[in-house]
Amino acid sequence: MKLALDVARGILYLHEECEVRIIHCNINPQNILMDESWTAKISDFGLARLSKRGHSRTKAEEDGISRYLAPEWQKEDASVSVKADIYSFGV
């Protein structure tokens, strides 16, 4: 349970607490690391997108692990929102 809460808090920080919103775009088990006190840390921001406040969507590029990608990644000329990270977290 602590692992899930740590990841959820990390996603909340990226989406709501950063000055510029960060959409990770690749939340999956391989990108969750544990520190020495077993606190989960989100890693691998290679596909991350920045989204200014007031803008709800950003351009997508499909390079993540497909089984964790939100359905909107499958569309041609796709754009994603923070909902894509929530979908991946839930899967």
C-alpha atoms as one frame of an Amber mdcrd trajectory, in Angstrom:
protein
   0.000   0.000   0.000   2.853   2.399   0.828   4.309   1.858  -2.647   1.038
   2.878  -4.336   0.693   5.944  -2.107   4.278   7.028  -2.814   3.717   6.783
  -6.568   0.365   8.586  -6.331   2.000  11.403  -4.348   4.772  11.621  -6.933
   2.259  11.895  -9.769   0.293  14.521  -7.823   3.492  16.525  -7.376   4.298
  16.378 -11.098   0.765  17.344 -12.127  -0.209  19.929  -9.514   2.720  21.175
  -7.443   5.460  21.872 -10.003   5.602  25.392 -11.433   5.266  23.853 -14.910
   3.056  20.748 -15.030   4.941  17.569 -15.995   3.152  14.724 -17.765   5.443
  11.721 -17.293   3.985   9.725 -20.230   5.627   6.456 -19.205   4.444   5.392
 -15.735   5.136   1.661 -15.459   6.743  -0.712 -12.924  10.186  -0.439 -14.535
  10.167   3.313 -13.893   9.420   3.069 -10.170  12.573   2.863  -8.058  12.921
   2.301  -4.314  15.354   4.257  -2.153  17.190   2.907   0.904  14.143   3.517
   3.138  11.803   1.761   0.661  10.221   4.988  -0.545   9.085   4.782  -4.173
  10.572   7.287  -6.620   9.388   7.922 -10.181  12.223   7.726 -12.718  12.902
   7.904 -16.471  11.585  11.236 -17.656  12.743  10.664 -21.235   9.188  10.800
 -22.629   7.904  13.473 -20.216   6.093  16.502 -21.592   5.720  19.947 -20.041
   2.258  21.481 -19.960   1.665  25.095 -18.959  -1.087  25.846 -16.489  -4.329
  26.407 -18.336  -3.364  24.016 -21.139  -4.959  20.632 -20.638  -3.254  18.627
 -23.391   0.174  18.221 -24.989   1.552  16.421 -28.062   2.166  12.684 -27.632
   4.812  10.387 -29.043   4.296   6.661 -28.580   7.517   5.190 -27.215   6.426
   3.819 -23.836   5.556   0.260 -22.896   2.302  -0.246 -24.813   0.349  -2.184
 -22.188   0.628   0.800 -19.812  -0.202   3.506 -22.353  -3.551   5.267 -22.228
  -5.850   4.645 -25.228  -5.374   8.187 -26.574  -1.755   7.267 -27.416  -3.097
   4.919 -30.088  -4.695   7.722 -32.106  -2.906   9.340 -35.022  -1.854  12.913
 -34.209  -2.503  12.159 -30.534  -2.299  14.593 -27.669  -2.300  13.557 -24.031
  -3.266  15.063 -20.717  -2.416  14.264 -17.105  -5.123  11.598 -17.396  -2.641
   9.457 -19.353  -0.421   9.148 -16.257  -3.430   8.287 -14.097  -4.461   5.567
 -16.556  -0.942   4.081 -16.568  -0.790   4.180 -12.757  -4.110   2.319 -12.551
  -3.005  -0.400 -14.956
